[in-house]
Short mmCIF file of C-alpha atoms in Angstrom, two decimals:
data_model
loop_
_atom_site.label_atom_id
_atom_site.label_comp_id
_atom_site.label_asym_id
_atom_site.label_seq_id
_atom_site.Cartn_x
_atom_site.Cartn_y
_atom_site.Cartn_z
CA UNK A 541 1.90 -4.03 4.41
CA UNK A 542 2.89 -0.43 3.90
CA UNK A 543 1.31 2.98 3.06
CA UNK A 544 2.12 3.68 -0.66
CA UNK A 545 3.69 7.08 0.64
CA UNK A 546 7.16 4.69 1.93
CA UNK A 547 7.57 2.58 -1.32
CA UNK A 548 11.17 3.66 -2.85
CA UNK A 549 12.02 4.42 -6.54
CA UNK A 550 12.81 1.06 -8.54
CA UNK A 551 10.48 -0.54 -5.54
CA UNK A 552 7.55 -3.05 -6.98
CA UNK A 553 4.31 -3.07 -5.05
CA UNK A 554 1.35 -4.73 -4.88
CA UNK A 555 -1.66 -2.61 -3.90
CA UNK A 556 -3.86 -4.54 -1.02
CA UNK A 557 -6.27 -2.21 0.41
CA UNK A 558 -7.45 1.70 -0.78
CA UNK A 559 -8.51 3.54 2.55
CA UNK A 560 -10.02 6.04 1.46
CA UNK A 561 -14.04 7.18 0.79
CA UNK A 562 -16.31 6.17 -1.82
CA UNK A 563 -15.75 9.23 -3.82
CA UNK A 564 -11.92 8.62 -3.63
CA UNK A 565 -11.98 5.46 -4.78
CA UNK A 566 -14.06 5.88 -7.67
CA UNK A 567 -11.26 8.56 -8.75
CA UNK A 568 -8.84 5.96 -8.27
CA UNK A 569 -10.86 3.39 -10.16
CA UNK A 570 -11.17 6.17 -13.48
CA UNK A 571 -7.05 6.27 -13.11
CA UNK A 572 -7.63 2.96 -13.38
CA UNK A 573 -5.81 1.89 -9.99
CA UNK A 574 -7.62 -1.22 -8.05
CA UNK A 575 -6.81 -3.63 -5.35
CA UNK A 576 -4.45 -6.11 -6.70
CA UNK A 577 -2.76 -3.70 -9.20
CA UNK A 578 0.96 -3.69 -9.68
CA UNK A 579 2.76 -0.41 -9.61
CA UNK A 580 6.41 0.35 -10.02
CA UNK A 581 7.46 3.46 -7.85
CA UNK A 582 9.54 5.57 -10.34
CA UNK A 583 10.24 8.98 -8.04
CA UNK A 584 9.48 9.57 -4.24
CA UNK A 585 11.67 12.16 -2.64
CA UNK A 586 9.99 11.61 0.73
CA UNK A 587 8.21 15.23 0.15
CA UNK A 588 5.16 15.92 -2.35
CA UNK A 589 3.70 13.93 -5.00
CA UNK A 590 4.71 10.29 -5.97
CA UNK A 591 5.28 8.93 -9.94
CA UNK A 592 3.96 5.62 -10.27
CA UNK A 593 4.47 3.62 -13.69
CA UNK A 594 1.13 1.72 -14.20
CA UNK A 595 0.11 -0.36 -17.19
CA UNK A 596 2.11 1.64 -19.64
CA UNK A 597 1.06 4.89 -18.11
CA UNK A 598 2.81 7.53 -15.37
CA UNK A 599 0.54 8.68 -12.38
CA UNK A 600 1.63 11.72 -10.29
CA UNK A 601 -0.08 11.08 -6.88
CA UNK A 602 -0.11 13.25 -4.01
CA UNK A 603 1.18 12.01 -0.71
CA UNK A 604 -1.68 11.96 1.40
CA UNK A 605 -3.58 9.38 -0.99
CA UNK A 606 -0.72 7.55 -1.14
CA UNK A 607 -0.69 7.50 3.10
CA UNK A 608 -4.13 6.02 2.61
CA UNK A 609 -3.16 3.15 0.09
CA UNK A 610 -1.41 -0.08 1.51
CA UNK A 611 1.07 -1.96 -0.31
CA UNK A 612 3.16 -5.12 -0.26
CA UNK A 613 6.71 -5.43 -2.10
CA UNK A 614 6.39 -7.52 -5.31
CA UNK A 615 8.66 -9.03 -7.17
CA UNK A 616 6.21 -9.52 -10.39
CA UNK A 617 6.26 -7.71 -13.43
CA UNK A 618 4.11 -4.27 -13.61
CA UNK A 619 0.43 -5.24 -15.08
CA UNK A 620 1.70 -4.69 -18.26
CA UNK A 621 4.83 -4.77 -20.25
CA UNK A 622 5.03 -1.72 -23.04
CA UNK A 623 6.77 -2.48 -26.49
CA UNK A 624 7.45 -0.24 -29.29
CA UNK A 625 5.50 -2.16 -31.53
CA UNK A 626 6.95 -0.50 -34.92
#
């Protein structure tokens, strides 16, 4: 496992454990992030916030949440696949 904050773009992770409070977690949880949740890390420069594609949705996170979530490399599919369903 890995802090979130060392994932690189194009990487796939698997989040295993949130370290943070009760308060930050429940802000996590109304993003809709959770234990077990695939992300796909789409920009981290090393410095400030993170982009993280999730279920069909972006998520700018800052780096020291992203310290304080640990992650596993994934080869699985994000959560969701979006389609242009026109």
């Amino acid at each position: 496992m890995m802090p979130l904050a060392m994932a690189k773009p194009g990487e796939r992770v698997e989040v295993k454990e949130i370290a943070v409070g009760v308060g930050g977690k429940s802000r996590l949880a109304s993003m809709g992030l959770r234990v077990g949740d695939k992300l796909e890390i789409i920009s981290n420069d090393g410095h400030g916030r993170l982009i993280l594609g999730h279920e069909c949705t972006r998520l700018a996170m800052g780096r020291g949440i992203a310290q304080k979530i640990l992650v596993s490399l994934s080869n699985a599919p994000a959560d969701a696949i979006c389609k242009d369903e026109s």
